[in-house]
Coordinates of C-alpha atoms and ligand atoms in Angstrom, one line a residue:
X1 CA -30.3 14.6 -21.8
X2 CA -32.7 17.0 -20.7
X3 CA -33.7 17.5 -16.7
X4 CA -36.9 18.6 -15.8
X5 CA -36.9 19.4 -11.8
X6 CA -40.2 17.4 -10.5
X7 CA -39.7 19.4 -6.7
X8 CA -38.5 15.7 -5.2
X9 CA -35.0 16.4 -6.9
X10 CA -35.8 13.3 -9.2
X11 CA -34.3 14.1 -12.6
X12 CA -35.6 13.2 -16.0
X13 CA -32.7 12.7 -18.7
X14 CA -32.5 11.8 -22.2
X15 CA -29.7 10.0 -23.9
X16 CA -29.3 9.5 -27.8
X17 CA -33.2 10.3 -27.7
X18 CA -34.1 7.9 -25.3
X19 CA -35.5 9.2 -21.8
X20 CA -34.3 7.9 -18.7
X21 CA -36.1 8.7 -15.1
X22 CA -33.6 8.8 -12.5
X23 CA -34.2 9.4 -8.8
X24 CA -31.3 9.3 -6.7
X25 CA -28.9 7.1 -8.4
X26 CA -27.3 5.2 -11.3
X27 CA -26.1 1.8 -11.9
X28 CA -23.7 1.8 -15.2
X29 CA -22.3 -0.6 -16.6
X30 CA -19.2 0.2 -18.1
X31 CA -17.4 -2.9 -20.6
X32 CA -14.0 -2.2 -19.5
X33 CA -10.8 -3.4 -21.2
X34 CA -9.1 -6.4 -22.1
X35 CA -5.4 -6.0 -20.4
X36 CA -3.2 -6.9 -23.0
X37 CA -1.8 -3.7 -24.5
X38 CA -0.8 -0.1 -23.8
X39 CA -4.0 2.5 -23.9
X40 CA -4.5 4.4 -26.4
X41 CA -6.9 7.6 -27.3
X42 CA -9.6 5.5 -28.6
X43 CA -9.4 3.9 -24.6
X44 CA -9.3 7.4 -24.1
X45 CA -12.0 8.9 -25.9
X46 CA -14.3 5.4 -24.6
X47 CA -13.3 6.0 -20.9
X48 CA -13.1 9.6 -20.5
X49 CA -16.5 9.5 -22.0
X50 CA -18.5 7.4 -19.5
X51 CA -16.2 9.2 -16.8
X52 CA -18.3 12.4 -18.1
X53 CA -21.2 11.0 -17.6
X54 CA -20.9 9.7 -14.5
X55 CA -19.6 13.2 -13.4
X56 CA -22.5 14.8 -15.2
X57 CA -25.0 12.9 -13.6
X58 CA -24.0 14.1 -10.2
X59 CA -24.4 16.9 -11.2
X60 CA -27.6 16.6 -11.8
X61 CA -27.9 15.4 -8.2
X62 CA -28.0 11.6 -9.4
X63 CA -25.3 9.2 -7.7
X64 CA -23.5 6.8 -10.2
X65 CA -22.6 3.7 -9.3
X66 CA -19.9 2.6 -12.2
X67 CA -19.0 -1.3 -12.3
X68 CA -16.2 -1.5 -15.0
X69 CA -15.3 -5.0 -15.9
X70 CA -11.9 -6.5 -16.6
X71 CA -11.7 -9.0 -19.5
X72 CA -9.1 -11.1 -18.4
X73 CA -10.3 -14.6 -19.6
X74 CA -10.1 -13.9 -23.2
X75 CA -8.6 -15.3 -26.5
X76 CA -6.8 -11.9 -27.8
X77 CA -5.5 -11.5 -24.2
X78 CA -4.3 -15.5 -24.5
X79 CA -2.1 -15.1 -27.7
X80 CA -0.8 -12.0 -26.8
X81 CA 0.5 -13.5 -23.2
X82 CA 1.6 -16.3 -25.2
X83 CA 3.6 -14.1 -27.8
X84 CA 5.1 -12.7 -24.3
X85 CA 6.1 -16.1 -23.1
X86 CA 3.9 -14.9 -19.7
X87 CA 1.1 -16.8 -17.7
X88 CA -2.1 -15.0 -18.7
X89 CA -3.0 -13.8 -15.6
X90 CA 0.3 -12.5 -14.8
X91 CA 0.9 -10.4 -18.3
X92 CA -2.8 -9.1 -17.3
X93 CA -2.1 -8.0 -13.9
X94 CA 0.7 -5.7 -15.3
X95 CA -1.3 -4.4 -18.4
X96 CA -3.7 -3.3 -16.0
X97 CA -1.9 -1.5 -13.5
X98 CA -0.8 0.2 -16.8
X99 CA -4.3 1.1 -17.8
X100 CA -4.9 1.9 -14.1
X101 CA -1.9 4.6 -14.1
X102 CA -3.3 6.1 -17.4
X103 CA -6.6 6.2 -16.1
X104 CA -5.6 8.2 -13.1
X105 CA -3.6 10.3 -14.6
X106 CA -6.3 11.6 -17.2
X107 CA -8.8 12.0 -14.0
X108 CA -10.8 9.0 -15.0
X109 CA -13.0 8.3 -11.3
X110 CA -11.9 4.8 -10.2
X111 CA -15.5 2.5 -10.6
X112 CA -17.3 1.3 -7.8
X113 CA -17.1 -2.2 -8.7
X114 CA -14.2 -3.7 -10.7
X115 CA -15.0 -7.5 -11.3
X116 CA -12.2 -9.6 -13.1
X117 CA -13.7 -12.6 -15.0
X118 CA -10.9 -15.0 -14.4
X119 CA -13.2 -14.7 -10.7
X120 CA -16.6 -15.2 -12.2
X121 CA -15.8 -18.4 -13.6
X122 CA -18.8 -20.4 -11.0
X123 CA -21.6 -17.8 -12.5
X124 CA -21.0 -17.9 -15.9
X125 CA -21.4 -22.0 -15.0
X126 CA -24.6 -20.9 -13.2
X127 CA -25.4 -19.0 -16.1
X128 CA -24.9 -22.2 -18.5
X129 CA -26.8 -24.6 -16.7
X130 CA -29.8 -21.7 -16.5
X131 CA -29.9 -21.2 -20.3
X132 CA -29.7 -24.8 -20.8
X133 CA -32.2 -25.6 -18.3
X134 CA -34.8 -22.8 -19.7
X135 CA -34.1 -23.8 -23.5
X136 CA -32.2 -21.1 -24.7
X137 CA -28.5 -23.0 -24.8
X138 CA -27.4 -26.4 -25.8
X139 CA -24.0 -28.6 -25.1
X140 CA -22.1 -30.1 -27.8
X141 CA -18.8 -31.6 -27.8
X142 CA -18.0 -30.1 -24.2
X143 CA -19.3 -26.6 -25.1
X144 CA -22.6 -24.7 -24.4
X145 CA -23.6 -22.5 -27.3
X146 CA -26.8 -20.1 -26.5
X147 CA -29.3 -19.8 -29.7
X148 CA -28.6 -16.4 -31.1
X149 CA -30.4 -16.5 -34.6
X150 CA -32.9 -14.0 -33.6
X151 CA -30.3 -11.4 -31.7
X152 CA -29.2 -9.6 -34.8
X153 CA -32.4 -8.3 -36.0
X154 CA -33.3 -7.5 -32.3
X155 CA -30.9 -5.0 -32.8
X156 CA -31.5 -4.1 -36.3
X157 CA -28.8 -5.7 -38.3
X158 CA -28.9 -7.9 -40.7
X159 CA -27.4 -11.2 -40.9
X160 CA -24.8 -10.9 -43.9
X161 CA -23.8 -7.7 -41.6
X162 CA -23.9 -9.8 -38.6
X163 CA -22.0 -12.7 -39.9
X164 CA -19.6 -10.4 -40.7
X165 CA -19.0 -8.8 -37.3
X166 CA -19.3 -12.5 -35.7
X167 CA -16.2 -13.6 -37.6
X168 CA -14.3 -10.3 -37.0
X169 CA -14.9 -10.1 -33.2
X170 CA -13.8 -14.3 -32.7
X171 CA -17.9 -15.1 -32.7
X172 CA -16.4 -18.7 -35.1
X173 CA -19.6 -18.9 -37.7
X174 CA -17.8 -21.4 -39.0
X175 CA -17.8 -23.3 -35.8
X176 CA -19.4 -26.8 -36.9
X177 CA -20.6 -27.7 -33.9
X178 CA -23.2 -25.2 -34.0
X179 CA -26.8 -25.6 -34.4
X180 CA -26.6 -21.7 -36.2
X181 CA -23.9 -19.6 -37.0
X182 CA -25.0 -17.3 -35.0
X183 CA -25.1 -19.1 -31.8
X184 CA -22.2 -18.1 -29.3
X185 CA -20.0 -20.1 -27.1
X186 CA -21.2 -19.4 -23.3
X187 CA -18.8 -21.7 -22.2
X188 CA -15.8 -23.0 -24.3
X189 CA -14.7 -26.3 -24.9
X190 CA -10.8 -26.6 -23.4
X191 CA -8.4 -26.0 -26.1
X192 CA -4.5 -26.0 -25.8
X193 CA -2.9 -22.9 -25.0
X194 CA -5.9 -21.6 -23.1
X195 CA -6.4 -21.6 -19.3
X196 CA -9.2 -23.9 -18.5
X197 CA -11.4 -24.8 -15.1
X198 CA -13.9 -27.6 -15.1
X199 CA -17.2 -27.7 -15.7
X200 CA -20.7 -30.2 -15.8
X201 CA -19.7 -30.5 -19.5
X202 CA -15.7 -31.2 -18.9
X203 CA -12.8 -28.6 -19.1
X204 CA -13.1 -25.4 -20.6
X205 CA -13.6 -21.6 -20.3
X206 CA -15.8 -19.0 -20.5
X207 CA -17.5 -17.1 -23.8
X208 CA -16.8 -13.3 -23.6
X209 CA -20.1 -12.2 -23.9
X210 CA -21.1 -14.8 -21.3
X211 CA -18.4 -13.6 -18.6
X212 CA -19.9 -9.2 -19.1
X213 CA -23.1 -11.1 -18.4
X214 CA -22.8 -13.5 -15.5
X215 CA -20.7 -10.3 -14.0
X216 CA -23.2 -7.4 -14.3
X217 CA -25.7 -9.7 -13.0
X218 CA -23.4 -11.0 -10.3
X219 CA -22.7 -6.8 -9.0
X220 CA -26.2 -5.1 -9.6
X221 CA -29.0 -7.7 -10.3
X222 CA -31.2 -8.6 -13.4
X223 CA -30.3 -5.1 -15.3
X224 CA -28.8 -1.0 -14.8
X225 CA -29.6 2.0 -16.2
X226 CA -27.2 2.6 -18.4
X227 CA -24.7 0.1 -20.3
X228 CA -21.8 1.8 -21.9
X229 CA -18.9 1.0 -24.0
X230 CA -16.9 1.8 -27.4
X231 CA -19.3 1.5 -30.0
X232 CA -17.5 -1.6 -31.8
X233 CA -19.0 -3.3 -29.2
X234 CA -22.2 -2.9 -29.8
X235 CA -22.6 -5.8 -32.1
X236 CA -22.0 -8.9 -31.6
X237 CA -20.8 -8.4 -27.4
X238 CA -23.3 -6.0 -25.8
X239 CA -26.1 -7.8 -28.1
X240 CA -25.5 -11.0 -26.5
X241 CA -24.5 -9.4 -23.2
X242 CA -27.9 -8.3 -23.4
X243 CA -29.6 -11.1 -25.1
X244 CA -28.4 -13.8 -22.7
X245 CA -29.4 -12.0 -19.5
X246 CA -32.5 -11.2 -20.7
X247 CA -33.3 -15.4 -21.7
X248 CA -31.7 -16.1 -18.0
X249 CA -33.8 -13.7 -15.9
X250 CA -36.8 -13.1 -17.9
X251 CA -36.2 -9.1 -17.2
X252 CA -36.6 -6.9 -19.8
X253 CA -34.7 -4.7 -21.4
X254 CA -31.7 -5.8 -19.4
X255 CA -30.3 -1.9 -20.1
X256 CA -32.4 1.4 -19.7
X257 CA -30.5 3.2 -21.9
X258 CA -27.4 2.8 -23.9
X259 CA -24.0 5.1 -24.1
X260 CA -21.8 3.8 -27.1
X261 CA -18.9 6.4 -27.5
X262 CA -17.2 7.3 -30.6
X263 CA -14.4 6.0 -32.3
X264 CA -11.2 8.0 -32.8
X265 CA -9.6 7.5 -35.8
X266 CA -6.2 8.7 -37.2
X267 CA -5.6 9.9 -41.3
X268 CA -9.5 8.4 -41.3
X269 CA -8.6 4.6 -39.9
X270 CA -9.3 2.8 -37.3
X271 CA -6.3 3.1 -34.6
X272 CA -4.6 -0.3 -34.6
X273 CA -1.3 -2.1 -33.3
X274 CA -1.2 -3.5 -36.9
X275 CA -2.3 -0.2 -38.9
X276 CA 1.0 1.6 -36.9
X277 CA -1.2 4.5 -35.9
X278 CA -1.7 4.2 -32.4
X279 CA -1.5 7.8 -30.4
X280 CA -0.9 6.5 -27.0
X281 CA -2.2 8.3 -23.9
X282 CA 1.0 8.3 -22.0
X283 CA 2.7 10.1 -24.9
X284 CA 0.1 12.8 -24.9
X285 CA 0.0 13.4 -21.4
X286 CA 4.0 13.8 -21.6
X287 CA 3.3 16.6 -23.8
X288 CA 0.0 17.9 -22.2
X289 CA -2.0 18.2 -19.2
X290 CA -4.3 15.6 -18.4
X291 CA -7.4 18.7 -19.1
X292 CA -6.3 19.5 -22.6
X293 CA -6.8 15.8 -23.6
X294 CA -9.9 15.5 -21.4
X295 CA -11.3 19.0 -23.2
X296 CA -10.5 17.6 -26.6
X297 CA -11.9 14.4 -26.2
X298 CA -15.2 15.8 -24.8
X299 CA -15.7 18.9 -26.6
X300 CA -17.6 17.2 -29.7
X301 CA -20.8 15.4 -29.5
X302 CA -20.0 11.8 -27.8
X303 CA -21.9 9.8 -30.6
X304 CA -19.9 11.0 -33.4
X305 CA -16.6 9.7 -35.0
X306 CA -13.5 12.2 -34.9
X307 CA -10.2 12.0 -36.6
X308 CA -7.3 12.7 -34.5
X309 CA -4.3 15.1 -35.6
X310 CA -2.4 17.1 -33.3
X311 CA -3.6 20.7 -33.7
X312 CA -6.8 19.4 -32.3
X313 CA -4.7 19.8 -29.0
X314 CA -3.5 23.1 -29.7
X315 CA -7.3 23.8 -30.3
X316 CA -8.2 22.6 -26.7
X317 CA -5.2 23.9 -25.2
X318 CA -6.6 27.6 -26.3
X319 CA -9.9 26.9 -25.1
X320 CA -9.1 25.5 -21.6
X321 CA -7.5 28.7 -21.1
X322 CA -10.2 30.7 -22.4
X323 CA -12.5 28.7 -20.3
X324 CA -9.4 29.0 -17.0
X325 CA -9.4 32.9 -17.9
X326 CA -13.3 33.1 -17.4
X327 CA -13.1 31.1 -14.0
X328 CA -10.8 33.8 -12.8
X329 CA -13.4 36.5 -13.4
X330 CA -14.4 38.0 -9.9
X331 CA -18.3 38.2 -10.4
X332 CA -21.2 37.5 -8.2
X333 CA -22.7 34.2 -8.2
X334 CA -25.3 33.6 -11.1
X335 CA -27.3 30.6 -10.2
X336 CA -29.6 30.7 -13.5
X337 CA -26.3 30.2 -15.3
X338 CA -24.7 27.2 -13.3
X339 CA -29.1 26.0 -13.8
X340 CA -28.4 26.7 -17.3
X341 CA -25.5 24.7 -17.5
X342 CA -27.0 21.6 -16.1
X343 CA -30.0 21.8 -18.6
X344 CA -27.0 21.7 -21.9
X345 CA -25.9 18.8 -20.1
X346 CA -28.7 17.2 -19.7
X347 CA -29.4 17.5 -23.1
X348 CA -27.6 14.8 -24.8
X349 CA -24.2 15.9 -23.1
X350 CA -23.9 18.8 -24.7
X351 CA -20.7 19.9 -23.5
X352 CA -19.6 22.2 -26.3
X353 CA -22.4 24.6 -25.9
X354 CA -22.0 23.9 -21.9
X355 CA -18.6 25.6 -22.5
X356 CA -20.1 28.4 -24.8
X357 CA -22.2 29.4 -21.9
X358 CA -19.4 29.1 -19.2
X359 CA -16.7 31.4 -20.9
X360 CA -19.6 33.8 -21.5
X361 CA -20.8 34.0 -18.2
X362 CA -17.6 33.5 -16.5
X363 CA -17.2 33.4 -12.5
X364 CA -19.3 30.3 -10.6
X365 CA -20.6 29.0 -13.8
X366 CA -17.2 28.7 -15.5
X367 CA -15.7 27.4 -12.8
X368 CA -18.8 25.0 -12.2
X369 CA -18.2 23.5 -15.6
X370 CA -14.0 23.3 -15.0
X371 CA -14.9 21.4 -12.1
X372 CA -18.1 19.0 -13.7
X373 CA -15.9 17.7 -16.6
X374 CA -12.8 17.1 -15.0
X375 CA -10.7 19.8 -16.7
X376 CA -9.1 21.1 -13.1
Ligands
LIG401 ZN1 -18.6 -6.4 -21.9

């Protein structure tokens, strides 16, 4: 991002290339978790991130306003309740107090707004009956699919790619019912071992990309500034997210600007319950403070992919405390050098050379920075 002061205090920012004119605040929509197991650095690495940013912009005198979703209607979340031999909503609640305590602990802002979509059910049935109404949805066989062959290539992919991420993040291709393969549930016919409410076309539930929609609508209007997320989201959920807001209010784009973090990955894969190479957070703060994690999460560029091994923390632990030493370095204030600092992070985020600056100039600025990114 890069801030250029117009003399109202409105700041002009840049993310991944893309300029963004704020005035005095930010609406960011941040696609939180589904509550169904422990957290883990890639939740880490995701939330920490748009935490940054948040603190970043206020630091560039913008106000966020963060509205961070909880997926609790959801198919994963379903099975694995089931697997517990809990009510959904139950084994939820207590995953998220989980996340919640993690969260805290790694000095992760709570969000402004924190809708759960097992209380959204009415909009996304609002939502429905728009998409229908307008043309962009039909009902078969108690479900409400919305037309989705054009979404892929509005976000560049194409559709062998796309199929495959459809079937890998529960989108059903093969669903026959389906005009197009690419069409998405927006609501779900009732199936056993699912919770289900009713609806104009029977029992059912909710689509996933459906219930990020009807609840960013629902807490800030038509669109926000920024959407963020972990980037494996991108395709197919903040497409349609996007995609079926857009055909419902006719606004366009629904986000200003986008903010996919990284993903963290351990020996080069993907973390995963099944792969047996989860880090979890609670194990690393046992070992660490919450600002060495923090500082090794954000000290990289927040687009790229990282692979995790454990003298990465021994890395970040020596530069917090080069950073810490700075800070204690009685020198008068330097204003150009805290103005300095907000330019690197305005530009893109750039925290590493942000941090460069601060142990160099030491005093106010370093402390400045400590403070910005959460490291205190
Ligand atoms: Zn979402």
């Amino acid at each position: 991002m890069t801030r250029t002061d117009t003399g109202a205090g409105a700041a002009v920012a840049v993310l991944a290339g893309q300029r963004l004119e704020l005035l005095d605040r930010a609406r960011i929509y941040a696609c939180g978790i589904t509550p169904y197991d422990v957290t883990h650095l890639g939740h880490a690495s995701t939330f920490v991130w748009i935490d940054a940013l948040g603190r970043m912009l206020r630091f560039l005198g913008v106000e966020p306003e963060v509205c961070r979703n909880v997926t609790d209607v959801d198919d994963v979340l379903d099975a694995a309740a089931r697997r517990a031999g809990a009510a959904y909503d139950e084994f939820a609640a207590i995953q998220q107090f989980q996340f919640d305590r993690d969260m805290a602990a790694l000095h992760v802002r709570s969000p402004e707004h924190e809708p759960r979509a097992h209380r959204y059910v009415a909009q996304v049935i609002r939502l429905a009956s728009g998409l229908l109404d307008a043309g962009f949805a039909y009902s078969r066989q108690g479900s409400v699919y919305f037309r989705g062959e054009d979404v892929a290539g509005q976000v560049g992919l194409d559709r062998a790619e796309a199929l495959r991420l459809m079937g890998e993040f529960g989108g059903r291709p093969d669903d026959p019912a389906k005009d197009d393969p690419m069409d998405v549930a927006v609501w779900q016919a009732g199936e056993p071992g699912h919770p289900a409410w009713d609806s104009p076309w029977g029992r059912g539930r909710p689509g996933w990309h459906a219930e990020c929609a009807a609840m960013a609508m629902s807490v800030f209007g038509p669109a926000v500034d920024i959407h963020t997320g972990g980037v494996d989201l991108r395709f197919p959920h903040h497409a349609y997210h996007a995609a079926m807001a857009e055909a419902f209010t006719g606004v366009r784009p629904y986000a200003r600007a986008w903010f996919h973090a990284c993903v963290v990955t351990v020996g080069g894969a993907k973390m995963a319950k099944s792969a047996g190479n989860l880090v979890l957070v609670g194990d690393l703060l046992a070992a660490r403070s919450a600002g060495v994690v923090r500082l090794m999460i954000l000290d990289r560029p927040w687009g790229q992919s990282w692979d995790y091994r454990p003298a990465l923390l021994d890395a970040a632990a020596a530069r917090l405390d080069t950073l810490y030493q700075a800070a204690a370095r009685n020198k008068p204030n330097d204003p150009a050098a805290v103005d300095a600092l907000r330019r690197l992070l305005a530009d893109d985020l750039n925290v590493p050379a942000a941090l460069d600056l601060a142990v160099e100039a030491g005093g106010a600025a370093a402390r400045t920075l400590a403070g910005v990114l959460g490291l205190t």
